[in-house]
Each structure stands twice: as C-alpha cells, then as structure tokens.
Short mmCIF file of C-alpha atoms and ligand atoms in Angstrom, two decimals:
data_model
loop_
_atom_site.label_atom_id
_atom_site.label_comp_id
_atom_site.label_asym_id
_atom_site.label_seq_id
_atom_site.Cartn_x
_atom_site.Cartn_y
_atom_site.Cartn_z
CA MET A 1 0.00 0.00 0.00
CA LEU A 2 1.23 3.45 -0.91
CA ARG A 3 1.07 5.71 2.15
CA ASN A 4 0.11 9.24 1.12
CA GLY A 5 -0.11 12.53 2.95
CA LEU A 6 -2.23 15.52 1.97
CA ILE A 7 -1.44 19.16 2.75
CA GLY A 8 -4.48 21.44 2.35
CA PHE A 9 -7.95 20.08 3.16
CA GLY A 10 -9.98 22.89 1.57
CA TYR A 11 -12.40 22.87 -1.38
CA TRP A 12 -10.19 20.84 -3.73
CA GLY A 13 -8.15 19.04 -1.07
CA SER A 14 -11.29 17.33 0.26
CA SER A 15 -11.93 15.83 -3.21
CA LEU A 16 -8.31 14.74 -3.37
CA ALA A 17 -8.61 13.11 0.06
CA ARG A 18 -11.59 11.02 -1.11
CA ASN A 19 -9.71 9.88 -4.20
CA PHE A 20 -6.46 9.04 -2.40
CA GLN A 21 -8.42 7.13 0.24
CA THR A 22 -10.51 5.09 -2.23
CA ALA A 23 -7.84 4.36 -4.86
CA PRO A 24 -6.61 0.75 -4.90
CA ALA A 25 -3.21 0.17 -3.30
CA SER A 26 -3.31 3.58 -1.61
CA VAL A 27 -4.04 4.83 1.86
CA LEU A 28 -4.47 8.41 2.98
CA ALA A 29 -2.29 8.10 6.05
CA SER A 30 -2.03 11.74 7.09
CA ILE A 31 -3.84 15.04 6.51
CA CYS A 32 -2.58 18.53 7.30
CA ASP A 33 -4.38 21.87 7.27
CA SER A 34 -3.36 25.03 9.08
CA ASP A 35 -7.03 25.90 9.74
CA PRO A 36 -8.30 24.18 12.95
CA GLU A 37 -11.86 23.94 11.59
CA ARG A 38 -10.73 22.17 8.44
CA ILE A 39 -8.51 19.80 10.38
CA ALA A 40 -11.42 18.94 12.72
CA GLN A 41 -13.56 18.10 9.66
CA ALA A 42 -10.75 15.97 8.22
CA ALA A 43 -10.41 14.09 11.52
CA ALA A 44 -14.15 13.38 11.60
CA LEU A 45 -14.28 12.19 7.97
CA TYR A 46 -11.05 10.19 8.00
CA PRO A 47 -10.70 8.66 11.48
CA GLY A 48 -8.02 6.28 10.21
CA SER A 49 -5.72 9.13 9.13
CA THR A 50 -3.53 11.16 11.45
CA THR A 51 -4.22 14.91 11.34
CA THR A 52 -1.95 17.82 12.03
CA PRO A 53 -1.85 21.61 11.52
CA SER A 54 1.86 21.48 10.65
CA ALA A 55 3.10 20.61 7.14
CA ASN A 56 6.51 19.78 8.65
CA ASP A 57 4.93 16.83 10.49
CA LEU A 58 3.98 15.28 7.13
CA ILE A 59 7.16 16.21 5.33
CA GLY A 60 9.27 14.71 8.12
CA ASP A 61 7.22 11.50 8.42
CA PRO A 62 9.44 8.63 7.17
CA ASP A 63 6.39 6.38 6.63
CA LEU A 64 4.91 8.56 3.89
CA ALA A 65 5.97 7.80 0.32
CA ALA A 66 4.08 10.63 -1.37
CA ILE A 67 2.58 14.00 -0.52
CA ALA A 68 -0.23 15.83 -2.31
CA ILE A 69 -0.25 19.62 -2.02
CA ALA A 70 -3.60 21.44 -2.35
CA THR A 71 -2.88 24.71 -0.60
CA PRO A 72 -3.04 28.25 -2.12
CA PRO A 73 -0.62 28.83 -5.05
CA ALA A 74 1.97 30.94 -3.18
CA THR A 75 2.65 28.02 -0.82
CA HIS A 76 3.12 25.39 -3.56
CA PHE A 77 6.81 26.01 -4.20
CA PRO A 78 8.13 25.98 -0.60
CA LEU A 79 5.99 22.99 0.38
CA ALA A 80 6.80 20.97 -2.74
CA MET A 81 10.51 21.74 -2.52
CA ALA A 82 10.62 20.68 1.15
CA ALA A 83 8.72 17.47 0.33
CA LEU A 84 11.07 16.60 -2.57
CA LYS A 85 14.14 17.31 -0.42
CA ALA A 86 12.67 14.89 2.16
CA GLY A 87 12.52 12.21 -0.57
CA LYS A 88 8.73 12.27 -1.13
CA HIS A 89 6.99 11.83 -4.47
CA VAL A 90 4.87 14.94 -5.02
CA TRP A 91 1.43 15.67 -6.44
CA ILE A 92 1.04 19.40 -6.83
CA GLU A 93 -2.06 21.41 -7.59
CA LYS A 94 -2.24 23.91 -10.40
CA PRO A 95 -0.76 26.44 -10.75
CA MET A 96 2.37 24.45 -10.07
CA ALA A 97 4.29 27.54 -8.88
CA CYS A 98 4.12 31.32 -9.11
CA SER A 99 7.05 31.67 -11.55
CA SER A 100 8.86 29.58 -14.13
CA SER A 101 12.09 29.76 -12.11
CA GLU A 102 10.31 28.14 -9.15
CA ALA A 103 8.71 25.54 -11.44
CA ALA A 104 12.09 24.77 -13.07
CA SER A 105 13.72 24.28 -9.64
CA LEU A 106 11.03 21.75 -8.71
CA VAL A 107 11.51 19.87 -11.98
CA GLU A 108 15.28 19.77 -11.40
CA GLU A 109 14.96 18.64 -7.77
CA ALA A 110 12.58 15.81 -8.71
CA ARG A 111 14.85 14.75 -11.58
CA ALA A 112 18.00 14.76 -9.42
CA ARG A 113 16.30 12.65 -6.75
CA ASN A 114 14.48 10.37 -9.21
CA LEU A 115 11.11 11.24 -7.67
CA VAL A 116 7.71 11.54 -9.34
CA LEU A 117 6.47 15.12 -9.67
CA MET A 118 2.97 15.31 -11.10
CA VAL A 119 0.93 18.45 -11.67
CA ASP A 120 -2.83 18.17 -11.39
CA HIS A 121 -3.88 19.04 -14.95
CA THR A 122 -7.23 17.44 -14.19
CA PHE A 123 -8.88 17.95 -17.59
CA VAL A 124 -6.16 15.91 -19.29
CA TYR A 125 -7.62 12.92 -17.45
CA SER A 126 -11.19 13.60 -18.62
CA PRO A 127 -12.77 11.30 -21.23
CA ALA A 128 -13.77 14.36 -23.34
CA VAL A 129 -10.22 15.69 -23.65
CA ARG A 130 -8.88 12.19 -24.29
CA LYS A 131 -11.42 11.86 -27.12
CA ILE A 132 -10.47 15.24 -28.59
CA ARG A 133 -6.81 14.25 -28.70
CA GLU A 134 -7.74 10.96 -30.36
CA LEU A 135 -9.71 12.87 -33.02
CA ILE A 136 -6.81 15.27 -33.66
CA GLN A 137 -4.21 12.50 -33.81
CA GLY A 138 -6.41 10.44 -36.15
CA GLY A 139 -6.72 13.38 -38.55
CA GLU A 140 -10.52 13.50 -38.07
CA LEU A 141 -10.59 17.29 -37.73
CA GLY A 142 -8.10 17.98 -40.53
CA SER A 143 -5.62 20.78 -40.04
CA LEU A 144 -6.55 22.78 -36.97
CA TYR A 145 -7.77 26.39 -37.29
CA TYR A 146 -8.61 27.57 -33.80
CA TYR A 147 -9.54 26.71 -30.19
CA ASP A 148 -12.01 29.07 -28.57
CA SER A 149 -12.73 28.69 -24.86
CA VAL A 150 -15.11 30.45 -22.47
CA ARG A 151 -14.58 29.55 -18.81
CA THR A 152 -16.64 31.90 -16.66
CA ASN A 153 -18.58 31.91 -13.40
CA LEU A 154 -19.31 34.05 -10.34
CA GLY A 155 -16.02 33.33 -8.49
CA ARG A 156 -14.40 31.43 -6.94
CA PHE A 157 -12.00 34.29 -6.23
CA GLN A 158 -8.44 33.31 -5.31
CA ASN A 159 -6.43 35.55 -3.00
CA ASP A 160 -2.97 34.99 -4.37
CA ALA A 161 -3.58 34.44 -8.11
CA GLY A 162 -5.46 36.28 -10.82
CA VAL A 163 -8.05 34.65 -13.05
CA LEU A 164 -5.49 33.83 -15.78
CA TRP A 165 -3.42 31.73 -13.37
CA ASP A 166 -6.55 30.17 -11.91
CA LEU A 167 -8.79 29.42 -14.91
CA ALA A 168 -6.82 30.01 -18.13
CA TYR A 169 -4.31 27.57 -16.64
CA HIS A 170 -6.81 24.78 -17.44
CA ASP A 171 -6.93 25.73 -21.15
CA LEU A 172 -3.14 25.93 -21.36
CA ALA A 173 -2.83 22.50 -19.74
CA ILE A 174 -5.41 21.10 -22.19
CA LEU A 175 -3.62 22.67 -25.18
CA ASP A 176 -0.27 21.36 -23.92
CA TYR A 177 -1.76 17.86 -24.06
CA LEU A 178 -3.65 18.26 -27.35
CA LEU A 179 -0.97 19.88 -29.48
CA ASP A 180 2.55 18.93 -30.39
CA GLN A 181 3.62 22.58 -30.64
CA GLN A 182 4.13 25.54 -28.34
CA PRO A 183 2.76 29.04 -29.04
CA ALA A 184 5.03 31.47 -30.86
CA GLN A 185 3.12 34.57 -29.67
CA VAL A 186 1.23 35.10 -26.43
CA SER A 187 -0.82 38.14 -25.47
CA ALA A 188 -3.45 38.91 -22.87
CA HIS A 189 -5.41 41.76 -21.45
CA GLY A 190 -7.71 41.90 -18.50
CA ALA A 191 -9.35 44.05 -15.87
CA ALA A 192 -9.34 44.30 -12.08
CA HIS A 193 -12.55 45.83 -10.71
CA LEU A 194 -12.44 44.74 -7.08
CA GLY A 195 -8.77 44.45 -6.18
CA ASP A 196 -5.39 44.50 -7.84
CA ARG A 197 -5.66 41.17 -9.65
CA HIS A 198 -7.52 40.65 -12.89
CA GLU A 199 -10.94 39.06 -12.48
CA VAL A 200 -11.69 39.07 -16.22
CA SER A 201 -9.08 38.16 -18.83
CA TYR A 202 -8.71 37.47 -22.54
CA LEU A 203 -5.77 35.43 -23.76
CA THR A 204 -4.63 34.86 -27.36
CA LEU A 205 -2.04 32.31 -28.44
CA GLU A 206 -0.63 32.08 -31.95
CA TYR A 207 1.11 28.87 -32.99
CA PRO A 208 3.74 28.35 -35.70
CA SER A 209 1.26 26.32 -37.82
CA GLY A 210 -1.20 29.26 -37.95
CA PHE A 211 -3.45 27.70 -35.30
CA HIS A 212 -4.90 30.22 -32.83
CA ALA A 213 -6.28 29.78 -29.32
CA HIS A 214 -8.58 32.34 -27.68
CA VAL A 215 -9.43 31.99 -24.03
CA HIS A 216 -11.92 34.12 -22.12
CA VAL A 217 -11.91 33.60 -18.36
CA SER A 218 -13.86 35.44 -15.70
CA TRP A 219 -14.88 35.32 -12.04
CA LEU A 220 -17.36 38.13 -12.64
CA THR A 221 -20.00 36.46 -14.77
CA PRO A 222 -23.51 35.58 -13.58
CA VAL A 223 -23.63 32.43 -15.70
CA LYS A 224 -21.30 29.46 -15.38
CA VAL A 225 -19.91 28.55 -18.81
CA ARG A 226 -17.38 25.83 -19.64
CA ARG A 227 -17.47 25.73 -23.44
CA VAL A 228 -14.79 25.08 -26.04
CA MET A 229 -15.07 25.24 -29.83
CA LEU A 230 -12.36 23.61 -31.91
CA ALA A 231 -12.42 24.06 -35.66
CA GLY A 232 -10.42 22.17 -38.25
CA SER A 233 -10.40 22.03 -42.03
CA LYS A 234 -12.46 18.78 -42.08
CA ARG A 235 -14.69 18.93 -39.00
CA MET A 236 -15.52 21.15 -36.04
CA LEU A 237 -16.38 20.27 -32.48
CA ALA A 238 -18.12 21.79 -29.50
CA TRP A 239 -17.29 20.65 -25.96
CA ASN A 240 -19.61 21.71 -23.16
CA ASP A 241 -18.21 20.36 -19.91
CA LEU A 242 -21.41 21.19 -18.02
CA GLU A 243 -23.44 18.84 -20.22
CA SER A 244 -23.70 15.17 -19.43
CA ALA A 245 -25.37 13.46 -22.41
CA ARG A 246 -24.07 15.79 -25.15
CA LYS A 247 -20.71 16.81 -23.70
CA LEU A 248 -18.92 16.53 -27.03
CA GLU A 249 -20.54 17.31 -30.39
CA ILE A 250 -18.64 16.68 -33.60
CA TYR A 251 -19.98 18.60 -36.57
CA ASP A 252 -19.15 17.23 -39.98
CA HIS A 253 -19.06 20.81 -41.24
CA SER A 254 -16.35 22.62 -43.14
CA VAL A 255 -15.76 25.68 -45.27
CA SER A 256 -13.65 25.89 -48.41
CA ALA A 257 -12.41 28.93 -50.26
CA ALA A 258 -11.28 28.73 -53.89
CA ALA A 259 -10.32 31.33 -56.46
CA SER A 260 -13.30 32.19 -58.71
CA PRO A 261 -12.46 31.69 -62.38
CA GLY A 262 -13.33 34.73 -64.48
CA LYS A 263 -13.68 36.97 -61.43
CA GLU A 264 -11.31 39.68 -60.31
CA GLU A 265 -8.23 38.55 -58.43
CA GLY A 266 -8.94 38.33 -54.70
CA GLN A 267 -12.56 37.28 -55.17
CA ARG A 268 -13.10 33.82 -53.74
CA ARG A 269 -15.82 31.24 -54.02
CA ILE A 270 -16.78 30.06 -50.53
CA GLY A 271 -18.17 26.57 -50.20
CA TYR A 272 -20.09 25.52 -47.08
CA ARG A 273 -20.45 21.85 -46.24
CA ALA A 274 -22.85 21.02 -43.42
CA GLY A 275 -22.98 17.29 -42.72
CA GLU A 276 -24.09 15.21 -39.78
CA LEU A 277 -23.75 15.90 -36.08
CA HIS A 278 -22.11 13.05 -34.22
CA ILE A 279 -22.19 12.68 -30.44
CA PRO A 280 -19.51 10.19 -29.43
CA TRP A 281 -19.93 7.84 -26.51
CA LEU A 282 -17.67 8.90 -23.64
CA GLU A 283 -16.67 6.70 -20.76
CA VAL A 284 -18.22 7.88 -17.48
CA SER A 285 -15.36 8.44 -15.07
CA GLU A 286 -14.22 11.16 -12.70
CA PRO A 287 -11.18 12.96 -14.14
CA LEU A 288 -9.68 13.53 -10.68
CA GLN A 289 -10.02 9.85 -9.85
CA ASN A 290 -8.26 8.92 -13.11
CA ALA A 291 -5.49 11.41 -12.32
CA VAL A 292 -4.94 10.18 -8.75
CA ARG A 293 -4.79 6.56 -9.94
CA HIS A 294 -2.30 7.55 -12.63
CA PHE A 295 -0.10 9.23 -9.98
CA ILE A 296 -0.18 6.14 -7.75
CA ASP A 297 0.68 3.96 -10.71
CA CYS A 298 3.63 6.22 -11.64
CA VAL A 299 4.98 6.12 -8.08
CA GLN A 300 4.71 2.35 -7.99
CA THR A 301 6.13 1.63 -11.44
CA GLY A 302 8.52 4.56 -11.87
CA ALA A 303 6.66 5.67 -15.02
CA ARG A 304 6.69 9.32 -16.03
CA PRO A 305 3.35 11.07 -15.41
CA LEU A 306 1.47 12.35 -18.43
CA THR A 307 1.29 15.73 -16.70
CA ASP A 308 4.76 15.82 -15.21
CA GLY A 309 6.67 18.80 -13.88
CA GLU A 310 7.86 19.65 -17.41
CA SER A 311 4.29 20.15 -18.61
CA GLY A 312 3.58 22.35 -15.56
CA LEU A 313 6.74 24.33 -16.38
CA ARG A 314 5.65 24.86 -20.03
CA VAL A 315 2.26 26.14 -18.88
CA THR A 316 3.86 28.41 -16.26
CA LYS A 317 6.17 29.94 -18.89
CA ILE A 318 3.17 30.80 -21.10
CA LEU A 319 1.34 32.35 -18.15
CA GLU A 320 4.38 34.49 -17.38
CA GLN A 321 4.48 35.75 -20.98
CA ALA A 322 0.74 36.47 -20.82
CA GLN A 323 1.22 38.32 -17.54
CA GLU A 324 3.92 40.54 -19.07
CA THR A 325 1.62 41.62 -21.89
CA ALA A 326 -1.41 42.08 -19.62
CA GLY A 327 0.47 44.49 -17.39
CA ALA A 328 -0.16 45.27 -13.73
CA GLY A 329 -3.12 43.80 -11.95
CA GLN A 330 -2.49 40.25 -13.04
N1 NAD B 20 -7.26 20.94 -10.54
C1 NAD B 20 -8.40 21.61 -10.39
O1 NAD B 20 -9.33 21.49 -11.18
C2 NAD B 20 -8.53 22.51 -9.21
C3 NAD B 20 -9.79 22.94 -8.78
C4 NAD B 20 -9.88 23.78 -7.66
C5 NAD B 20 -8.72 24.18 -7.02
N2 NAD B 20 -7.51 23.75 -7.47
C6 NAD B 20 -6.26 24.21 -6.84
O2 NAD B 20 -6.18 23.66 -5.53
C7 NAD B 20 -5.48 24.58 -4.68
C8 NAD B 20 -6.35 24.86 -3.45
O3 NAD B 20 -7.53 25.50 -3.88
P1 NAD B 20 -8.87 25.44 -3.01
O4 NAD B 20 -9.93 26.03 -3.85
O5 NAD B 20 -9.05 24.08 -2.44
O6 NAD B 20 -8.51 26.46 -1.83
P2 NAD B 20 -9.07 26.48 -0.35
O7 NAD B 20 -8.76 27.83 0.19
O8 NAD B 20 -10.48 25.99 -0.31
O9 NAD B 20 -8.17 25.40 0.41
C9 NAD B 20 -6.83 25.58 0.74
C10 NAD B 20 -6.58 24.97 2.11
O10 NAD B 20 -5.17 25.01 2.38
C11 NAD B 20 -5.00 25.35 3.77
N3 NAD B 20 -3.64 25.89 3.92
C12 NAD B 20 -3.17 27.09 3.47
N4 NAD B 20 -1.86 27.21 3.72
C13 NAD B 20 -1.49 26.06 4.37
C14 NAD B 20 -0.24 25.59 4.86
N5 NAD B 20 0.89 26.29 4.75
N6 NAD B 20 -0.23 24.38 5.48
C15 NAD B 20 -1.36 23.64 5.59
N7 NAD B 20 -2.56 24.05 5.13
C16 NAD B 20 -2.62 25.23 4.50
C17 NAD B 20 -6.12 26.32 4.07
O11 NAD B 20 -6.41 26.39 5.45
C18 NAD B 20 -7.29 25.73 3.25
O12 NAD B 20 -8.07 24.84 4.01
C19 NAD B 20 -5.20 25.82 -5.52
O13 NAD B 20 -3.89 25.76 -6.01
C20 NAD B 20 -6.20 25.71 -6.65
O14 NAD B 20 -5.76 26.34 -7.85
C21 NAD B 20 -7.40 22.93 -8.53
#
C-alpha cells in the first residue's frame, strides 16, 4: 500500500482526500491543514488518518511515500521543494508555482532525486479531452484552425492568483496535451474591478502552424460557462463540460475557399459543407479519480506522469508571458 499525505484540506483538497483514500493500493495516512476547523472536519471524515496543523509533520514522516499539495498557489513552491528534499513523491495542484524559475527548480529537484512530480492538470484525465486528442491524432478534424474557450462563473476568487493563473491555466494545460507545438506569440489583457488582480481576462495564443487559441476567463460572470469550440479544415467540435449526455458534439461541417475563375483577383468562391452531427460515446469516469490513480501507478512503477513537472513548467512559462503583456493587476 502506498502511504500518502495531503497538505491542504480545503475545497479541492477534500476531493483529493476522497480519491487518495478510495484508490486501490493507496491509503491516505495523514492530513494537514493550518485551519483548525478544516482539520477537525478531516479528523471526523477520516478517522483512520492522522491529522496535524503542521506541514513539517507530514514532510518529516518517514512512513509517507508521497505527498499531495492542495494549498493556495503561493505556498506550492516551498511545500513541494521541502517534500522533494525529504525524498517524497509529489502531487502538486495547479498552478504548479508562481514563476517559471520556481517551477524549473522543482523539476530539477525531482529529476535529481528520481522522484515523481505530477501536476494536477485534471482535464487531461477527462474522457472528453482524451477523445479530442484521439480525433486530432487520427486526422478527423483535418488541419486545426482555432480553439475558442469560455470559462466563466461568479467566483471562486483566489487571493494569491489572478483569473489567468486560476482558470486560463486549465486551457493551457489542455492545449499542452492536445498539441505537439508551443505558441510562438502570447498576449493577454484583463481588468481588475475589485482588487489589484484581474478578475476578467482574454488570452490569445498564436502557434507556428497558424493555429490560434482564444481563451476568455472570468470570475465576474452571472452564468457558469465551460465551453470550447475547436475548428479544423475537415470537421468542427463543441465541448460543453457542463453537459452530461451531449458533452462533445462533432460537426461534420467545413468551409472551403477557392479562387473564382473569371472573377477579379482576390474574389473567392466560398463553399459551405454542413454534414451530420455526431455525439460520441464517452466513458463515465471522474477525471480527478483517473489522475490520482495515474499518480499512484507512476509512483509504484517509476513511469513518467502524463502531466509531469515539465508540462507544468511549459504552462507556467506561457502564463508568465501572458502576464507581461497584460500588465499590472495580473
Ligand atoms: N485541478 C483543479 O481542477 C482545481 C480545482 C480547484 C482548485 N484547485 C487548486 O487547488 C489549490 C487549493 O484551492 P482550493 O480552492 O481548495 O482552496 P481552499 O482555500 O479551499 O483550500 C486551501 C486549504 O489550504 C490550507 N492551507 C493554506 N496554507 C497552508 C499551509 N501552509 N499548510 C497547511 N494548510 C494550509 C487552508 O487552510 C485551506 O483549508 C489551488 O492551487 C487551486 O488552484 C485545482
């Protein structure tokens, strides 16, 4: 049995606790939270786990093989670095760190000690994103034109990260998994209405192939939206993560543009092809559960996680570039 510890038993940490406790070959041996109320709840829900307000108790516990970190972003780097230095395999929540230099140090530390460092890019473990990658790899969509994402809601506000680092992070992690290329140009702009961090942001990525990604994220929207459009030269798809039966819709639609014979140069003949709508069957599974099981498997077999520290580092670098162009208030 893999003995795991968890630091941070808040909103997301409580879901992690359930998944680490119920995964085969894993036991949630120890839970830490600096908030006495949260630690009391953890003790009541997990009577078989030891509880403590001090992260050092977990990090120094020789019986723990791995530690999951689900605390606010500014604490990720010091906690993860201390855990790696203590010889623990580490699961780290997104955003992996607050700068690429911190993220790179974590990658290096894990590499030097031959430890697993996995970043929770949860959507990569969702059946919908797996299916989208399969469609891209199989050439079903043709050459890719654009990815357009809207990820909005009322909150949840984060204290130590703006909305780009909180929500656009998900799209960057998804794109990192879907594409075999990195953006050549990154730009963002946003607005801070209630504090000094952006609550609304627009991010544009331009890739060497001509592919574009547009990401709109907001904590200041009355309606929760989790919708992605992905268009290719052969087919287009719509992914609505809030849907259950029609999460992914594949439209056999395309547009062609050809020069018009006999017409002035520059005049094109546009052809529209609207075919069938296909709704693929998707396995029903919880992405976080798939991710936790993958982490446990990597620790036990020494395999490299799909969302390893390197992928977290690539995403962090893009966020830094976006932050530079968006200016103060990020
Ligand atoms: N992967 C996802 O889809 C996803 C979803 C939600 C949140 N998250 C990430 O999870 C992390 C936590 O977010 P949340 O919404 O659960 O926040 P939260 O505020 O609900 O929980 C954080 C918990 O950490 C505790 N804590 C803070 N500093 C600590 C320390 N030094 N030692 C021990 N405990 C400490 C707090 O008391 C709190 O209970 C963030 O990085 C967030 O981005 C990821």
